[in-house]
PDB file of C-alpha atoms in Angstrom:
ATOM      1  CA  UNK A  92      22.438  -9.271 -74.185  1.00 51.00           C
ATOM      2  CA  UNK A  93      23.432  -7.592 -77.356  1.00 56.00           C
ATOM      3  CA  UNK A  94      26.238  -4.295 -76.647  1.00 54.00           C
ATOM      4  CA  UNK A  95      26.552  -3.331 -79.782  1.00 56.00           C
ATOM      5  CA  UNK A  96      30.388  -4.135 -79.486  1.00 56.00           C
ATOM      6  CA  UNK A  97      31.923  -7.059 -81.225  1.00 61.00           C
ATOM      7  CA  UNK A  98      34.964  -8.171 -79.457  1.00 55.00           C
ATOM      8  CA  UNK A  99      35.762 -10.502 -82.396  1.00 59.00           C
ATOM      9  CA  UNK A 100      36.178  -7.383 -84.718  1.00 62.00           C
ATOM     10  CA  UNK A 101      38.678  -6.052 -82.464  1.00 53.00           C
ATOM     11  CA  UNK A 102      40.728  -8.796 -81.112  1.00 59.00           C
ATOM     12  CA  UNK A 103      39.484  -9.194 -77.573  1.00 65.00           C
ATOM     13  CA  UNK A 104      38.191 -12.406 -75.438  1.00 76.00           C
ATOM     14  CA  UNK A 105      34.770 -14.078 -76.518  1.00 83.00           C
ATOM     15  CA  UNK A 106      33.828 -17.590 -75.454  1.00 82.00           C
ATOM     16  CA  UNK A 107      31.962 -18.298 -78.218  1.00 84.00           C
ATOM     17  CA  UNK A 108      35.407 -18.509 -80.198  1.00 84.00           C
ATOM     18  CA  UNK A 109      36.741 -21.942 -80.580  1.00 83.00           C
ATOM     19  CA  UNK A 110      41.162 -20.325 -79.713  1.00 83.00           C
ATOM     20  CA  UNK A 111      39.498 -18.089 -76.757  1.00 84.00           C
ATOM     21  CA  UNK A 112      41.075 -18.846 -73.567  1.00 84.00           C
ATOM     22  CA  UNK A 113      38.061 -18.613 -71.397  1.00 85.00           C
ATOM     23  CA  UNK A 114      36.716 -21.743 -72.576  1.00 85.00           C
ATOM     24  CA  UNK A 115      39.790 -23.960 -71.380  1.00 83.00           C
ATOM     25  CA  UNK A 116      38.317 -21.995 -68.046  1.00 85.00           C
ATOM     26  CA  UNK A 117      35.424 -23.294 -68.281  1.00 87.00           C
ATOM     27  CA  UNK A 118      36.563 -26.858 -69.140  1.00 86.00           C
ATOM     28  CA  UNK A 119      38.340 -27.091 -65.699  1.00 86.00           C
ATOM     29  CA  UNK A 120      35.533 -25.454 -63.559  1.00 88.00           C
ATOM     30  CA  UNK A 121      32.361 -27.293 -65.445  1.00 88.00           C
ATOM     31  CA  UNK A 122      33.266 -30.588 -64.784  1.00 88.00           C
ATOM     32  CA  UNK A 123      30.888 -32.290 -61.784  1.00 90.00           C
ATOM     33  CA  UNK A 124      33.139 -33.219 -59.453  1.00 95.00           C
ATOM     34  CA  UNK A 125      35.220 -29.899 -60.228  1.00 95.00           C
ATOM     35  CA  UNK A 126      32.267 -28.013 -58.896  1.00 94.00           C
ATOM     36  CA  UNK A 127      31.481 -30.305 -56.058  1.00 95.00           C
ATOM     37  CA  UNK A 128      35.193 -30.074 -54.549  1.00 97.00           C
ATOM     38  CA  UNK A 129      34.974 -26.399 -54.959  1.00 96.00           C
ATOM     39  CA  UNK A 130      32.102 -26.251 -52.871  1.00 95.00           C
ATOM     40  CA  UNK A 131      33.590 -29.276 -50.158  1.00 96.00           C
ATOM     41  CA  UNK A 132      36.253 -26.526 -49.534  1.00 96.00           C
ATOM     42  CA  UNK A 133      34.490 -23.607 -49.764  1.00 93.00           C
ATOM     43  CA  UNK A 134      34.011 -22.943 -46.038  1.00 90.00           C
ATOM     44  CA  UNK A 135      37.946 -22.418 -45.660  1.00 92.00           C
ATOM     45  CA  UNK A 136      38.818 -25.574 -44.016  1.00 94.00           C
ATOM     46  CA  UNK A 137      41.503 -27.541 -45.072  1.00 96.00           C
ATOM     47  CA  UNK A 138      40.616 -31.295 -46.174  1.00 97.00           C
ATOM     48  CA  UNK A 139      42.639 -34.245 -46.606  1.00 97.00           C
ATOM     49  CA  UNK A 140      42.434 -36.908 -49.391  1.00 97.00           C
ATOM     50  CA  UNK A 141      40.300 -39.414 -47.597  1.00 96.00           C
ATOM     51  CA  UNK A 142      37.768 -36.976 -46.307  1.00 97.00           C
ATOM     52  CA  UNK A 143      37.017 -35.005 -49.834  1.00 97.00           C
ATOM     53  CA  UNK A 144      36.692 -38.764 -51.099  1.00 97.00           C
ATOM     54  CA  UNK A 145      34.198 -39.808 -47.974  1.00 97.00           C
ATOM     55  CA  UNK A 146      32.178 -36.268 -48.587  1.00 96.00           C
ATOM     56  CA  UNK A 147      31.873 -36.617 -52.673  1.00 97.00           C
ATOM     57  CA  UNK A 148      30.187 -40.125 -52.972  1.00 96.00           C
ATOM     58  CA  UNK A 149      30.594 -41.916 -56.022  1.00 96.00           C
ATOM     59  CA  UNK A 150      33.975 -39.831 -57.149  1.00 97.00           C
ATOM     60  CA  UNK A 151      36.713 -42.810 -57.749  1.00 97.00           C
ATOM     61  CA  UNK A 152      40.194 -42.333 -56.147  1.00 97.00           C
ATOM     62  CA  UNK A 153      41.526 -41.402 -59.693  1.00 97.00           C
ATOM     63  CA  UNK A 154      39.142 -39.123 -61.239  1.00 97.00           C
ATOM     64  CA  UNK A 155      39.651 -37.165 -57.406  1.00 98.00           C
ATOM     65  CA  UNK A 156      43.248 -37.042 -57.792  1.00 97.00           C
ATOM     66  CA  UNK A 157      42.566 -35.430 -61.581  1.00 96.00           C
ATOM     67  CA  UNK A 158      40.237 -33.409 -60.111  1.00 96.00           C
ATOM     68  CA  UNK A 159      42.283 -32.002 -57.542  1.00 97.00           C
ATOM     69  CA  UNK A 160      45.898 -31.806 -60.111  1.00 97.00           C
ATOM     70  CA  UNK A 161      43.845 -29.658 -62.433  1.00 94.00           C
ATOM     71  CA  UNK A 162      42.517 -27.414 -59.427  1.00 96.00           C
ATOM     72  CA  UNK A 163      45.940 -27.525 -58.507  1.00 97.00           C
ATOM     73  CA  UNK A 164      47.327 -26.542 -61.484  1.00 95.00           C
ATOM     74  CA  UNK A 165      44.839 -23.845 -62.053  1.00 93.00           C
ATOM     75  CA  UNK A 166      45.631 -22.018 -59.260  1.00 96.00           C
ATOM     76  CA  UNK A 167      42.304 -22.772 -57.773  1.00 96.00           C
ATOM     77  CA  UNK A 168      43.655 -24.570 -54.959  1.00 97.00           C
ATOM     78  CA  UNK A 169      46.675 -25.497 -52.914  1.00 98.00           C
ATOM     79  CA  UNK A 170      48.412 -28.659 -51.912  1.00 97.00           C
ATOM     80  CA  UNK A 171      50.569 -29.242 -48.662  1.00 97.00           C
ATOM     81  CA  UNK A 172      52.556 -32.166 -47.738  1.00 96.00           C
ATOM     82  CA  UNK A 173      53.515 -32.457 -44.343  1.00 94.00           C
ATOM     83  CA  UNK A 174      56.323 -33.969 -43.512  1.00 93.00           C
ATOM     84  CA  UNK A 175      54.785 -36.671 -40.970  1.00 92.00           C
ATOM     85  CA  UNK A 176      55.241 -40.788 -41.456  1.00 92.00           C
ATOM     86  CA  UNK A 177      52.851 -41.612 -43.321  1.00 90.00           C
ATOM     87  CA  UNK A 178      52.818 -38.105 -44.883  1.00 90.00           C
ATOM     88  CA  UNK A 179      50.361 -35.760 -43.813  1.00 94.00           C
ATOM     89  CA  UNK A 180      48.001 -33.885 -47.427  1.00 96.00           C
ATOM     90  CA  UNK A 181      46.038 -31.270 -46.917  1.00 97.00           C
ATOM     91  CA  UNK A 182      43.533 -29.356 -49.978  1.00 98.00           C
ATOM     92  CA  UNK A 183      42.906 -25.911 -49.335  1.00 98.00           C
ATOM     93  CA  UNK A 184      41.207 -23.264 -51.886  1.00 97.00           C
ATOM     94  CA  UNK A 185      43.200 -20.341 -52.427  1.00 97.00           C
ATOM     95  CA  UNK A 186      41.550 -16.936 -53.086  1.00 96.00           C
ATOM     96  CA  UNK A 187      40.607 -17.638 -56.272  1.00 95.00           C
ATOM     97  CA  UNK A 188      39.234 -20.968 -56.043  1.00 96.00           C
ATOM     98  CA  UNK A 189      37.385 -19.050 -52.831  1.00 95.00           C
ATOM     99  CA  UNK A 190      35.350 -17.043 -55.509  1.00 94.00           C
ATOM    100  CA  UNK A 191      35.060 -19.645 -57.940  1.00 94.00           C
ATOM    101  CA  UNK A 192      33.410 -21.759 -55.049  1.00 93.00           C
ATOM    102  CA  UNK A 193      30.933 -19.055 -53.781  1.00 93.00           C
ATOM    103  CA  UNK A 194      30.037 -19.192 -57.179  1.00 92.00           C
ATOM    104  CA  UNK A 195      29.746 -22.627 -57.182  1.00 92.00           C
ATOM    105  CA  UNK A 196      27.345 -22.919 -54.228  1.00 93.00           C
ATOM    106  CA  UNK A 197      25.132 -20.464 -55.377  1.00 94.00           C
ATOM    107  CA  UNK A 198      24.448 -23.109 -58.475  1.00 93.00           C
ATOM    108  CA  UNK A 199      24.290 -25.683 -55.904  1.00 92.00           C
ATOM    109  CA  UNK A 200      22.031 -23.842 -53.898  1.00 94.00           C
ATOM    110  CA  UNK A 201      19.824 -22.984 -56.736  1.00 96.00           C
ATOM    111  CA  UNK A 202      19.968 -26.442 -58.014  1.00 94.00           C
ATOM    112  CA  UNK A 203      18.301 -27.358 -54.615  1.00 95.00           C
ATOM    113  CA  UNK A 204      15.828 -24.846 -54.539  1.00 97.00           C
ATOM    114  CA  UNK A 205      14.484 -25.603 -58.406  1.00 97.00           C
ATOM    115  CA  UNK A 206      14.736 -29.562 -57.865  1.00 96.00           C
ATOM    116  CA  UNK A 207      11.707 -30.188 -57.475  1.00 96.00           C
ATOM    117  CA  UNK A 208      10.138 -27.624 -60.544  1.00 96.00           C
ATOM    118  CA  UNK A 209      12.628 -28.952 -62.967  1.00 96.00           C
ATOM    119  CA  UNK A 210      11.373 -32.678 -61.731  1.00 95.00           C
ATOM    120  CA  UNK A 211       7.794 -32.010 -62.417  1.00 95.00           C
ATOM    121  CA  UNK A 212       8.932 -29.876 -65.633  1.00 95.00           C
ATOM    122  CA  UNK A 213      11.287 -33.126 -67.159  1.00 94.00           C
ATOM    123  CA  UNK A 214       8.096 -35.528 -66.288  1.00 93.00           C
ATOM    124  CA  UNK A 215       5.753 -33.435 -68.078  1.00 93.00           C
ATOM    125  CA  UNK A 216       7.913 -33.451 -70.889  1.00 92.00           C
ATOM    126  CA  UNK A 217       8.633 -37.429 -70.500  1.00 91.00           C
ATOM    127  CA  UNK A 218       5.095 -37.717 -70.724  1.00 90.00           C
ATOM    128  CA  UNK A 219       4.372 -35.363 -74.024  1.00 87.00           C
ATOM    129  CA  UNK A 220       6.979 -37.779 -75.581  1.00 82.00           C
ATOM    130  CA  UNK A 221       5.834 -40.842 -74.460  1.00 81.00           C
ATOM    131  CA  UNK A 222       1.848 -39.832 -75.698  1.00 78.00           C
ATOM    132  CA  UNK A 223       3.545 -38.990 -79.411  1.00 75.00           C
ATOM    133  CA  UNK A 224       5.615 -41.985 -79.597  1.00 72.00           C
ATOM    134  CA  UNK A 225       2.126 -44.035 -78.993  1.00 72.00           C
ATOM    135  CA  UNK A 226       0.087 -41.369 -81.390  1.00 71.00           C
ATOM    136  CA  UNK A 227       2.875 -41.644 -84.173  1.00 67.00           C
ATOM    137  CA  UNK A 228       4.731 -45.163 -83.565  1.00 66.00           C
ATOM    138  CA  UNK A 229       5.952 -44.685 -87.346  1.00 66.00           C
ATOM    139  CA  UNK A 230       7.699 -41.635 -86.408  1.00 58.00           C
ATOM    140  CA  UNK A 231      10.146 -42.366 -83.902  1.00 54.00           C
ATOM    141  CA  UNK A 232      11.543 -44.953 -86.427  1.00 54.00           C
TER     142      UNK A 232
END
């Protein structure tokens, strides 16, 4: 969507530029399992360690514990010790890791509901691809 304003001309915030602070942003809330703890927590409950790790299958121990520093550090989420033997974690979004989660969900939701089109669109392509490589065999080399 063109405006008709450049923001580069006068000085103001545009992703597309390499220095613009959006995109570090965007580096913290693109990331996979960035998205999928936002949306574990969206519903407001707290969550400890062991049960964000049991409801993201497949995240590793340490890339979780990245995941959750950065969220942490963004302001996206908070982090309470308790003061119990063995000590007590809890992960909770704050308000703005809320509205970065409903945000979140409504990509996961629309990931759900376009599965199966974007399935049927990536084997269709597959199979264009697969009928040149055997028309032109001299081409993919």
């Amino acid at each position: 969507m063109d405006t008709g304003f450049n923001l580069r001309e006068h000085g103001g915030v545009d992703v597309f530029l390499r220095d613009c602070p959006t995109r570090a942003v965007l580096d913290v809330i693109a990331g996979k399992w960035t998205m999928l703890v936002l949306v574990a927590l969206a519903d407001g409950r707290p969550m400890r360690f062991a049960e964000l790790r049991r409801r993201l299958d497949g995240v590793t121990p340490k890339v979780l514990t990245q995941t959750l520093r950065a969220l942490e550090r963004e302001g996206l989420l908070t982090r309470t010790v308790y003061p119990t033997v063995p000590p007590r974690v809890e992960y909770r979004l704050t308000g703005l890791g809320r509205e970065a989660g409903g945000l979140m969900q409504r990509i996961t939701d629309w990931s759900q509901a376009n599965m199966a089109a974007m399935r049927a669109a990536r084997e269709e392509f597959d199979g264009r691809a697969e009928r040149g490589a055997r028309q032109f065999p001299d081409a993919a080399s």
